[in-house]
Structure formats: C-alpha cells, structure tokens
PDB file of C-alpha atoms and ligand atoms in Angstrom:
ATOM      1  CA  UNK G   1      10.330  -8.995 -21.510  1.00 44.00           C
ATOM      2  CA  UNK G   2       8.184  -6.867 -19.216  1.00 60.00           C
ATOM      3  CA  UNK G   3       6.784  -8.078 -15.939  1.00 64.00           C
ATOM      4  CA  UNK G   4       3.293  -9.133 -17.118  1.00 69.00           C
ATOM      5  CA  UNK G   5       4.972 -11.670 -19.405  1.00 77.00           C
ATOM      6  CA  UNK G   6       6.374 -13.358 -16.293  1.00 87.00           C
ATOM      7  CA  UNK G   7       3.172 -13.464 -14.283  1.00 89.00           C
ATOM      8  CA  UNK G   8       2.294 -17.027 -15.153  1.00 90.00           C
ATOM      9  CA  UNK G   9       5.707 -18.231 -14.084  1.00 92.00           C
ATOM     10  CA  UNK G  10       5.514 -16.205 -10.868  1.00 92.00           C
ATOM     11  CA  UNK G  11       2.062 -17.581 -10.080  1.00 92.00           C
ATOM     12  CA  UNK G  12       3.097 -21.168 -10.770  1.00 92.00           C
ATOM     13  CA  UNK G  13       6.028 -20.756  -8.401  1.00 94.00           C
ATOM     14  CA  UNK G  14       3.821 -19.262  -5.681  1.00 93.00           C
ATOM     15  CA  UNK G  15       1.258 -22.069  -5.934  1.00 93.00           C
ATOM     16  CA  UNK G  16       4.044 -24.617  -5.781  1.00 94.00           C
ATOM     17  CA  UNK G  17       5.321 -22.957  -2.597  1.00 93.00           C
ATOM     18  CA  UNK G  18       1.888 -23.334  -0.960  1.00 91.00           C
ATOM     19  CA  UNK G  19       0.263 -19.946  -1.604  1.00 92.00           C
ATOM     20  CA  UNK G  20      -3.539 -20.202  -1.524  1.00 87.00           C
ATOM     21  CA  UNK G  21      -5.540 -19.833  -4.705  1.00 88.00           C
ATOM     22  CA  UNK G  22      -8.510 -17.450  -4.325  1.00 92.00           C
ATOM     23  CA  UNK G  23      -7.276 -15.885  -1.059  1.00 96.00           C
ATOM     24  CA  UNK G  24      -9.630 -13.711   0.974  1.00 97.00           C
ATOM     25  CA  UNK G  25      -7.153 -10.845   0.839  1.00 97.00           C
ATOM     26  CA  UNK G  26      -3.808  -9.685  -0.449  1.00 97.00           C
ATOM     27  CA  UNK G  27      -2.189  -7.219   1.943  1.00 97.00           C
ATOM     28  CA  UNK G  28       0.672  -4.848   1.184  1.00 96.00           C
ATOM     29  CA  UNK G  29       2.475  -3.880   4.381  1.00 94.00           C
ATOM     30  CA  UNK G  30       3.957  -0.390   4.406  1.00 89.00           C
ATOM     31  CA  UNK G  31       7.148   0.810   6.067  1.00 83.00           C
ATOM     32  CA  UNK G  32       7.292  -0.266   9.709  1.00 82.00           C
ATOM     33  CA  UNK G  33       3.963  -2.140   9.511  1.00 86.00           C
ATOM     34  CA  UNK G  34       5.443  -5.589   8.937  1.00 85.00           C
ATOM     35  CA  UNK G  35       4.548  -6.715  12.473  1.00 88.00           C
ATOM     36  CA  UNK G  36       1.052  -7.551  11.190  1.00 93.00           C
ATOM     37  CA  UNK G  37       2.704 -10.747  10.011  1.00 92.00           C
ATOM     38  CA  UNK G  38       2.884 -11.929  13.670  1.00 94.00           C
ATOM     39  CA  UNK G  39      -0.893 -12.386  13.534  1.00 96.00           C
ATOM     40  CA  UNK G  40      -0.833 -14.701  10.524  1.00 96.00           C
ATOM     41  CA  UNK G  41      -1.580 -18.302  11.513  1.00 96.00           C
ATOM     42  CA  UNK G  42      -0.134 -21.390   9.789  1.00 96.00           C
ATOM     43  CA  UNK G  43       2.246 -19.054   8.020  1.00 95.00           C
ATOM     44  CA  UNK G  44       4.882 -19.784   5.418  1.00 95.00           C
ATOM     45  CA  UNK G  45       7.500 -17.103   4.728  1.00 94.00           C
ATOM     46  CA  UNK G  46       8.714 -16.965   1.151  1.00 94.00           C
ATOM     47  CA  UNK G  47      11.691 -14.628   0.497  1.00 93.00           C
ATOM     48  CA  UNK G  48      11.213 -12.548  -2.647  1.00 92.00           C
ATOM     49  CA  UNK G  49      14.646 -13.736  -3.717  1.00 90.00           C
ATOM     50  CA  UNK G  50      13.297 -17.306  -4.040  1.00 92.00           C
ATOM     51  CA  UNK G  51      10.491 -16.300  -6.426  1.00 92.00           C
ATOM     52  CA  UNK G  52      11.437 -16.079 -10.124  1.00 91.00           C
ATOM     53  CA  UNK G  53      11.368 -12.551 -11.602  1.00 88.00           C
ATOM     54  CA  UNK G  54      10.558 -10.934  -8.250  1.00 87.00           C
ATOM     55  CA  UNK G  55      12.381  -7.629  -7.790  1.00 84.00           C
ATOM     56  CA  UNK G  56      14.679  -7.364  -4.747  1.00 78.00           C
ATOM     57  CA  UNK G  57      13.660  -4.604  -2.312  1.00 72.00           C
ATOM     58  CA  UNK G  58      16.375  -2.511  -0.748  1.00 67.00           C
ATOM     59  CA  UNK G  59      14.508  -0.325   1.710  1.00 61.00           C
ATOM     60  CA  UNK G  60      15.169  -0.149   5.434  1.00 60.00           C
ATOM     61  CA  UNK G  61      12.073  -1.321   7.388  1.00 52.00           C
ATOM     62  CA  UNK G  62      10.944  -3.702   4.628  1.00 56.00           C
ATOM     63  CA  UNK G  63      11.749  -7.363   5.008  1.00 68.00           C
ATOM     64  CA  UNK G  64      11.288  -8.493   1.391  1.00 89.00           C
ATOM     65  CA  UNK G  65       9.175 -11.575   1.806  1.00 92.00           C
ATOM     66  CA  UNK G  66       5.770 -12.850   0.942  1.00 94.00           C
ATOM     67  CA  UNK G  67       3.879 -14.465   3.812  1.00 95.00           C
ATOM     68  CA  UNK G  68       1.046 -16.842   3.161  1.00 96.00           C
ATOM     69  CA  UNK G  69      -1.244 -18.157   5.890  1.00 96.00           C
ATOM     70  CA  UNK G  70      -4.589 -17.522   7.562  1.00 96.00           C
ATOM     71  CA  UNK G  71      -6.425 -14.986   9.683  1.00 96.00           C
ATOM     72  CA  UNK G  72      -9.150 -16.840  11.594  1.00 96.00           C
ATOM     73  CA  UNK G  73      -9.390 -19.412   8.871  1.00 95.00           C
ATOM     74  CA  UNK G  74      -9.363 -16.894   5.990  1.00 97.00           C
ATOM     75  CA  UNK G  75      -6.488 -17.560   3.583  1.00 97.00           C
ATOM     76  CA  UNK G  76      -4.396 -14.461   2.961  1.00 97.00           C
ATOM     77  CA  UNK G  77      -1.157 -13.353   1.334  1.00 97.00           C
ATOM     78  CA  UNK G  78       0.898 -10.504   2.785  1.00 96.00           C
ATOM     79  CA  UNK G  79       3.674  -8.640   0.978  1.00 95.00           C
ATOM     80  CA  UNK G  80       6.161  -7.516   3.596  1.00 93.00           C
ATOM     81  CA  UNK G  81       8.261  -5.123   1.560  1.00 89.00           C
ATOM     82  CA  UNK G  82       7.119  -3.279  -1.532  1.00 88.00           C
ATOM     83  CA  UNK G  83       8.611  -2.040  -4.771  1.00 90.00           C
ATOM     84  CA  UNK G  84       9.079   1.699  -5.213  1.00 90.00           C
ATOM     85  CA  UNK G  85       9.675   3.780  -8.318  1.00 89.00           C
ATOM     86  CA  UNK G  86      12.610   5.443  -6.585  1.00 89.00           C
ATOM     87  CA  UNK G  87      14.408   2.107  -6.353  1.00 88.00           C
ATOM     88  CA  UNK G  88      14.413   2.121 -10.136  1.00 88.00           C
ATOM     89  CA  UNK G  89      11.481  -0.251 -10.647  1.00 89.00           C
ATOM     90  CA  UNK G  90       9.052   0.150 -13.503  1.00 88.00           C
ATOM     91  CA  UNK G  91       5.420   1.068 -12.928  1.00 88.00           C
ATOM     92  CA  UNK G  92       4.475  -2.556 -13.475  1.00 89.00           C
ATOM     93  CA  UNK G  93       7.019  -3.834 -10.962  1.00 90.00           C
ATOM     94  CA  UNK G  94       5.684  -1.391  -8.361  1.00 92.00           C
ATOM     95  CA  UNK G  95       2.184  -2.786  -8.937  1.00 94.00           C
ATOM     96  CA  UNK G  96       3.264  -6.453  -8.808  1.00 94.00           C
ATOM     97  CA  UNK G  97       1.236  -7.387  -5.682  1.00 95.00           C
ATOM     98  CA  UNK G  98      -1.886  -6.160  -7.481  1.00 96.00           C
ATOM     99  CA  UNK G  99      -1.283  -8.457 -10.453  1.00 95.00           C
ATOM    100  CA  UNK G 100      -0.731 -11.352  -8.053  1.00 94.00           C
ATOM    101  CA  UNK G 101      -4.048 -10.469  -6.327  1.00 96.00           C
ATOM    102  CA  UNK G 102      -5.762 -10.352  -9.704  1.00 95.00           C
ATOM    103  CA  UNK G 103      -4.362 -13.573 -11.096  1.00 93.00           C
ATOM    104  CA  UNK G 104      -5.105 -15.516  -7.880  1.00 94.00           C
ATOM    105  CA  UNK G 105      -8.605 -13.952  -7.805  1.00 95.00           C
ATOM    106  CA  UNK G 106      -8.254 -12.458  -4.327  1.00 97.00           C
ATOM    107  CA  UNK G 107     -11.500 -11.074  -2.896  1.00 96.00           C
ATOM    108  CA  UNK G 108      -9.842  -7.847  -1.857  1.00 97.00           C
ATOM    109  CA  UNK G 109      -6.638  -5.876  -1.606  1.00 97.00           C
ATOM    110  CA  UNK G 110      -5.548  -4.016   1.530  1.00 97.00           C
ATOM    111  CA  UNK G 111      -2.787  -1.462   0.967  1.00 97.00           C
ATOM    112  CA  UNK G 112      -0.872   0.386   3.668  1.00 96.00           C
ATOM    113  CA  UNK G 113       1.914   2.927   3.736  1.00 95.00           C
ATOM    114  CA  UNK G 114       3.664   5.487   5.893  1.00 93.00           C
ATOM    115  CA  UNK G 115       2.970   9.057   4.810  1.00 95.00           C
ATOM    116  CA  UNK G 116       3.805  12.637   5.747  1.00 95.00           C
ATOM    117  CA  UNK G 117       0.928  14.870   6.863  1.00 97.00           C
ATOM    118  CA  UNK G 118       0.270  17.936   4.751  1.00 97.00           C
ATOM    119  CA  UNK G 119      -3.028  18.635   6.516  1.00 97.00           C
ATOM    120  CA  UNK G 120      -2.042  20.579   9.641  1.00 96.00           C
ATOM    121  CA  UNK G 121      -4.993  19.153  11.610  1.00 96.00           C
ATOM    122  CA  UNK G 122      -3.432  15.676  11.395  1.00 97.00           C
ATOM    123  CA  UNK G 123      -1.046  14.257  13.988  1.00 93.00           C
ATOM    124  CA  UNK G 124       1.806  11.784  13.880  1.00 93.00           C
ATOM    125  CA  UNK G 125       0.317   8.334  14.498  1.00 93.00           C
ATOM    126  CA  UNK G 126      -3.034   9.085  12.810  1.00 96.00           C
ATOM    127  CA  UNK G 127      -4.448   6.460  10.477  1.00 96.00           C
ATOM    128  CA  UNK G 128      -5.836   8.013   7.299  1.00 98.00           C
ATOM    129  CA  UNK G 129      -8.157   6.085   5.023  1.00 98.00           C
ATOM    130  CA  UNK G 130      -7.209   7.157   1.497  1.00 98.00           C
ATOM    131  CA  UNK G 131     -10.251   8.574  -0.216  1.00 97.00           C
ATOM    132  CA  UNK G 132      -8.574   9.969  -3.269  1.00 96.00           C
ATOM    133  CA  UNK G 133      -5.161  10.284  -4.860  1.00 96.00           C
ATOM    134  CA  UNK G 134      -3.184  12.815  -6.858  1.00 95.00           C
ATOM    135  CA  UNK G 135      -0.254  12.160  -9.120  1.00 91.00           C
ATOM    136  CA  UNK G 136       2.437  14.761  -9.119  1.00 81.00           C
ATOM    137  CA  UNK G 137       3.765  13.068 -12.217  1.00 70.00           C
ATOM    138  CA  UNK G 138       0.770  12.411 -14.436  1.00 67.00           C
ATOM    139  CA  UNK G 139       2.674  10.065 -16.678  1.00 71.00           C
ATOM    140  CA  UNK G 140       3.165   7.198 -14.228  1.00 75.00           C
ATOM    141  CA  UNK G 141       0.887   4.808 -16.106  1.00 76.00           C
ATOM    142  CA  UNK G 142       2.650   3.271 -19.107  1.00 75.00           C
ATOM    143  CA  UNK G 143       1.180   3.464 -22.571  1.00 76.00           C
ATOM    144  CA  UNK G 144      -1.004   0.725 -23.890  1.00 77.00           C
ATOM    145  CA  UNK G 145      -3.260   0.276 -20.866  1.00 79.00           C
ATOM    146  CA  UNK G 146      -7.012   0.379 -21.317  1.00 81.00           C
ATOM    147  CA  UNK G 147      -8.866   3.440 -20.026  1.00 82.00           C
ATOM    148  CA  UNK G 148     -10.493   3.247 -16.652  1.00 83.00           C
ATOM    149  CA  UNK G 149     -11.845   5.448 -13.927  1.00 84.00           C
ATOM    150  CA  UNK G 150     -10.384   5.602 -10.428  1.00 85.00           C
ATOM    151  CA  UNK G 151     -13.118   4.093  -8.259  1.00 86.00           C
ATOM    152  CA  UNK G 152     -11.941   3.337  -4.744  1.00 87.00           C
ATOM    153  CA  UNK G 153     -14.137   6.007  -3.118  1.00 88.00           C
ATOM    154  CA  UNK G 154     -16.863   3.403  -2.758  1.00 89.00           C
ATOM    155  CA  UNK G 155     -15.232   1.490   0.127  1.00 94.00           C
ATOM    156  CA  UNK G 156     -14.016   4.426   2.234  1.00 96.00           C
ATOM    157  CA  UNK G 157     -17.112   4.748   4.466  1.00 97.00           C
ATOM    158  CA  UNK G 158     -17.186   1.016   5.195  1.00 97.00           C
ATOM    159  CA  UNK G 159     -13.492   0.953   6.085  1.00 97.00           C
ATOM    160  CA  UNK G 160     -13.993   3.853   8.500  1.00 97.00           C
ATOM    161  CA  UNK G 161     -17.117   2.265  10.030  1.00 98.00           C
ATOM    162  CA  UNK G 162     -15.270  -1.007  10.606  1.00 98.00           C
ATOM    163  CA  UNK G 163     -12.429   0.928  12.273  1.00 97.00           C
ATOM    164  CA  UNK G 164     -14.936   2.809  14.447  1.00 98.00           C
ATOM    165  CA  UNK G 165     -16.444  -0.506  15.576  1.00 98.00           C
ATOM    166  CA  UNK G 166     -12.997  -1.363  16.953  1.00 97.00           C
ATOM    167  CA  UNK G 167     -12.819   2.031  18.674  1.00 97.00           C
ATOM    168  CA  UNK G 168     -10.156   3.211  16.214  1.00 97.00           C
ATOM    169  CA  UNK G 169     -10.573   6.819  15.065  1.00 96.00           C
ATOM    170  CA  UNK G 170      -9.483   7.386  11.475  1.00 97.00           C
ATOM    171  CA  UNK G 171      -8.905  10.342   9.203  1.00 98.00           C
ATOM    172  CA  UNK G 172      -9.978  10.469   5.570  1.00 98.00           C
ATOM    173  CA  UNK G 173      -8.121  12.290   2.863  1.00 98.00           C
ATOM    174  CA  UNK G 174      -6.249  12.679  -0.378  1.00 98.00           C
ATOM    175  CA  UNK G 175      -2.799  11.122  -0.809  1.00 98.00           C
ATOM    176  CA  UNK G 176      -0.392  12.767  -3.222  1.00 97.00           C
ATOM    177  CA  UNK G 177       2.190  10.544  -4.841  1.00 96.00           C
ATOM    178  CA  UNK G 178       5.767  11.710  -5.251  1.00 94.00           C
ATOM    179  CA  UNK G 179       8.493   9.644  -6.776  1.00 89.00           C
ATOM    180  CA  UNK G 180      11.139  10.318  -4.105  1.00 86.00           C
ATOM    181  CA  UNK G 181      13.459   9.163  -2.698  1.00 89.00           C
ATOM    182  CA  UNK G 182      14.197  12.686  -1.521  1.00 90.00           C
ATOM    183  CA  UNK G 183      11.665  14.318   0.775  1.00 91.00           C
ATOM    184  CA  UNK G 184       9.727  17.267  -0.577  1.00 94.00           C
ATOM    185  CA  UNK G 185      10.696  20.894  -0.173  1.00 94.00           C
ATOM    186  CA  UNK G 186       8.658  23.235   2.022  1.00 95.00           C
ATOM    187  CA  UNK G 187       7.452  25.047  -1.096  1.00 96.00           C
ATOM    188  CA  UNK G 188       6.265  21.812  -2.662  1.00 95.00           C
ATOM    189  CA  UNK G 189       4.317  20.886   0.469  1.00 97.00           C
ATOM    190  CA  UNK G 190       2.712  24.318   0.540  1.00 97.00           C
ATOM    191  CA  UNK G 191       1.724  23.913  -3.101  1.00 96.00           C
ATOM    192  CA  UNK G 192       0.324  20.411  -2.472  1.00 97.00           C
ATOM    193  CA  UNK G 193      -1.762  21.780   0.416  1.00 97.00           C
ATOM    194  CA  UNK G 194      -3.160  24.481  -1.845  1.00 97.00           C
ATOM    195  CA  UNK G 195      -4.296  21.922  -4.405  1.00 96.00           C
ATOM    196  CA  UNK G 196      -6.001  19.818  -1.742  1.00 97.00           C
ATOM    197  CA  UNK G 197      -3.636  17.040  -0.690  1.00 98.00           C
ATOM    198  CA  UNK G 198      -3.745  15.813   2.922  1.00 98.00           C
ATOM    199  CA  UNK G 199      -0.790  13.422   2.986  1.00 98.00           C
ATOM    200  CA  UNK G 200       2.243  12.681   0.834  1.00 97.00           C
ATOM    201  CA  UNK G 201       4.138   9.488   0.109  1.00 96.00           C
ATOM    202  CA  UNK G 202       6.255   7.536  -2.360  1.00 94.00           C
ATOM    203  CA  UNK G 203       4.120   4.454  -2.949  1.00 95.00           C
ATOM    204  CA  UNK G 204       0.559   3.135  -3.224  1.00 96.00           C
ATOM    205  CA  UNK G 205      -0.720   5.137  -6.194  1.00 95.00           C
ATOM    206  CA  UNK G 206       0.567   2.781  -8.932  1.00 93.00           C
ATOM    207  CA  UNK G 207      -0.980  -0.081  -6.931  1.00 95.00           C
ATOM    208  CA  UNK G 208      -4.294   1.770  -6.511  1.00 95.00           C
ATOM    209  CA  UNK G 209      -4.409   2.705 -10.177  1.00 93.00           C
ATOM    210  CA  UNK G 210      -3.897  -0.872 -11.329  1.00 93.00           C
ATOM    211  CA  UNK G 211      -6.386  -2.178  -8.757  1.00 95.00           C
ATOM    212  CA  UNK G 212      -8.962   0.298 -10.109  1.00 93.00           C
ATOM    213  CA  UNK G 213      -8.255  -0.774 -13.695  1.00 92.00           C
ATOM    214  CA  UNK G 214      -8.603  -4.430 -12.765  1.00 93.00           C
ATOM    215  CA  UNK G 215     -11.729  -3.826 -10.656  1.00 94.00           C
ATOM    216  CA  UNK G 216     -10.366  -5.162  -7.372  1.00 96.00           C
ATOM    217  CA  UNK G 217     -12.079  -4.145  -4.119  1.00 96.00           C
ATOM    218  CA  UNK G 218      -9.455  -2.127  -2.250  1.00 96.00           C
ATOM    219  CA  UNK G 219      -8.864  -0.407   1.072  1.00 97.00           C
ATOM    220  CA  UNK G 220      -5.848   1.874   1.459  1.00 97.00           C
ATOM    221  CA  UNK G 221      -4.587   3.180   4.777  1.00 97.00           C
ATOM    222  CA  UNK G 222      -1.802   5.661   5.508  1.00 96.00           C
ATOM    223  CA  UNK G 223      -0.073   5.766   8.829  1.00 95.00           C
ATOM    224  CA  UNK G 224       0.987   9.370   9.408  1.00 95.00           C
ATOM    225  CA  UNK G 225       4.619   8.924  10.351  1.00 92.00           C
ATOM    226  CA  UNK G 226       5.691  12.561  10.299  1.00 92.00           C
ATOM    227  CA  UNK G 227       4.468  16.037   9.520  1.00 93.00           C
ATOM    228  CA  UNK G 228       5.555  16.896   5.957  1.00 93.00           C
ATOM    229  CA  UNK G 229       8.375  19.315   5.217  1.00 88.00           C
ATOM    230  CA  UNK G 230       7.847  22.776   6.639  1.00 87.00           C
ATOM    231  CA  UNK G 231       4.805  21.845   8.776  1.00 86.00           C
ATOM    232  CA  UNK G 232       7.081  21.647  11.802  1.00 82.00           C
ATOM    233  CA  UNK G 233      10.738  22.568  12.180  1.00 74.00           C
ATOM    234  CA  UNK G 234      11.852  18.959  12.673  1.00 71.00           C
ATOM    235  CA  UNK G 235      14.205  17.282  10.225  1.00 71.00           C
ATOM    236  CA  UNK G 236      12.656  14.373   8.317  1.00 69.00           C
ATOM    237  CA  UNK G 237      14.203  10.944   8.639  1.00 71.00           C
ATOM    238  CA  UNK G 238      13.302   7.295   8.235  1.00 72.00           C
ATOM    239  CA  UNK G 239      13.502   6.578  12.011  1.00 76.00           C
ATOM    240  CA  UNK G 240      10.315   8.595  12.513  1.00 75.00           C
ATOM    241  CA  UNK G 241       8.516   6.179  10.253  1.00 74.00           C
ATOM    242  CA  UNK G 242       9.424   3.201  12.431  1.00 79.00           C
ATOM    243  CA  UNK G 243       8.688   5.058  15.666  1.00 80.00           C
ATOM    244  CA  UNK G 244       5.211   6.165  14.538  1.00 81.00           C
ATOM    245  CA  UNK G 245       4.458   2.708  13.201  1.00 82.00           C
ATOM    246  CA  UNK G 246       5.425   1.156  16.535  1.00 85.00           C
ATOM    247  CA  UNK G 247       2.892   3.400  18.293  1.00 88.00           C
ATOM    248  CA  UNK G 248       0.004   2.230  16.140  1.00 92.00           C
ATOM    249  CA  UNK G 249       0.981  -1.256  15.030  1.00 90.00           C
ATOM    250  CA  UNK G 250      -1.613  -3.009  17.224  1.00 94.00           C
ATOM    251  CA  UNK G 251      -4.488  -0.800  16.042  1.00 95.00           C
ATOM    252  CA  UNK G 252      -3.294  -1.189  12.484  1.00 94.00           C
ATOM    253  CA  UNK G 253      -3.114  -4.982  12.778  1.00 95.00           C
ATOM    254  CA  UNK G 254      -6.578  -5.158  14.391  1.00 96.00           C
ATOM    255  CA  UNK G 255      -8.041  -3.011  11.652  1.00 96.00           C
ATOM    256  CA  UNK G 256      -6.472  -5.104   8.902  1.00 96.00           C
ATOM    257  CA  UNK G 257      -7.854  -8.283  10.482  1.00 96.00           C
ATOM    258  CA  UNK G 258     -11.332  -6.722  10.626  1.00 97.00           C
ATOM    259  CA  UNK G 259     -11.070  -5.675   6.970  1.00 97.00           C
ATOM    260  CA  UNK G 260      -9.996  -9.187   5.982  1.00 97.00           C
ATOM    261  CA  UNK G 261     -13.062 -10.648   7.672  1.00 96.00           C
ATOM    262  CA  UNK G 262     -15.702  -8.009   6.987  1.00 96.00           C
ATOM    263  CA  UNK G 263     -14.933  -5.636   4.097  1.00 94.00           C
TER     264      UNK G 263
HETATM  265  N1  LIG K 301       7.198  12.545   2.256  1.00 86.77           N
HETATM  266  C1  LIG K 301       7.198  11.550   1.348  1.00 86.77           C
HETATM  267  N2  LIG K 301       7.052  10.275   1.676  1.00 86.77           N
HETATM  268  C2  LIG K 301       6.902   9.971   2.969  1.00 86.77           C
HETATM  269  C3  LIG K 301       6.901  10.953   3.968  1.00 86.77           C
HETATM  270  C4  LIG K 301       7.064  12.317   3.587  1.00 86.77           C
HETATM  271  O1  LIG K 301       7.059  13.251   4.420  1.00 86.77           O
HETATM  272  N3  LIG K 301       6.745  10.302   5.146  1.00 86.77           N
HETATM  273  C5  LIG K 301       6.651   8.987   4.868  1.00 86.77           C
HETATM  274  N4  LIG K 301       6.743   8.760   3.544  1.00 86.77           N
END
C-alpha cells in the first residue's frame, strides 16, 4: 500500500496524541533549523517512531519528531526532521508533511531548508525566499496525479515584506532540486547557474509541488549554508550547514513566527 492509503490512520493517531485540528500553520524545519521548536509554547513532542507508517529519518541535524503546540496562541505543528529522496523514500513519503497539512486543513505551510548558493552575489548565512523551483530530474512526480500549475510566486513579496518589517534582509531566487546525497560537481553548478538557478538543495521541491497541487498557501525559505561546489575552493561538508544555521537561527525563528501570525 502506498502512503496516501495510510493517511487516515496517521491522522487519527496524531489527533489522539493531541495534535490540533485546523492548525494555523504546518512548519517543516530544515537542517540545523530545529531550534525554532524552543519557541513553541505548550508543546508536545511526538517521535516519528511512535506514529504508525511514519518513515524514520536518518540524517544528522534532524531530530525526527513532530512538535505540536502554540505560537502566541496560534496552534501549529512543526516537523523537526524531513524525508529525503536520497534516503530511499518515495516522492509521496518526502511530501508527507504536506498531506498532513492538507488533511488537517492547516491555513498555511512554511517550508525551510539549508541550500548551497549558486548565485555568486549570495553569502553564507543569507535567507533566500524561494520564488521558483527547477527539477533536475523532471520525473519526480509519480504518475496518476492530476495536472496543476506551480503557483507559489504569489506569496513571495508578502514574505519578504514581513521579513523587512523585522529588519531581516532576504534574498529571492530559484531553487534547483537535486536528489543527492552526493554534492554536485563544479560543472553541474556551472550549468545550473547558466540555466538560472540561484541555490541548490536536496529537499523542498516535492513538498512545494504537492502543496501547489493541493492549493495550500506556502512560504519557502532557504538558509544559505555554503557556497555551492566550485564557487569557492572550500570542501563541502555537513558541519557548514549547522554552523550557518546557528548564525541565523534567531532571525529565522522570528521570521517564522511572523509568518505564522501574519502571512
Ligand atoms: N548542494 C546540495 N544540497 C545542499 C547544499 C549543496 O551545496 N548545501 C546544503 N544542501
């Protein structure tokens, strides 16, 4: 049985464990950005392993739990730890938080990730609001889905304005999705720059695609954790992701709280 067949069982289990119906927001916390969960009031931490049919994440920097609680009285659900294609999950497993948002009728979805900068004007620690996406592998969406148009452009200006109100400067750009888990080659990054990509990463696009298909209001933010392969001479490693995230975790958490309340 594929994942959608299990959604009812998953939802029933979540409601039984105290997850709010009709939350204000579902938030997916990217690598190193889990500290947002410190701001969640009246929180309950639910390990993925205690939820039926939930995949088990195996990535360093991801805790693998769902946190339910409130931000200034707004009920929210945060996924600390996500499901990547490179871990062997299906497209539908990678988009699981989106189906949960849909079935619980969340007002909005806030997606975050760590990404490598392809755009040479970007710096490590920048926050980029994702305006558009590219799929290196065009066949990520399984057969049998209805047709839809990617439509998240509509919220980009508002997300950036809300950030500016907090004094947080943001970038705006196109995120190219690679399957990973290996980093890209220099030649690939050069090619991606030529076709117009600003940042590269191994997540988010399946989630954005399903959110667009299901018509969920969505903000997506990349934390630039490193310059992509060949932009600088440095070797790429996962520690950079955590270091860059540490630098910006307060701004990131403030922005997410603002989006929960005002987007
Ligand atoms: N490439 C792919 N994914 C990433 C990177 C990168 O440079 N940085 C963080 N996630």
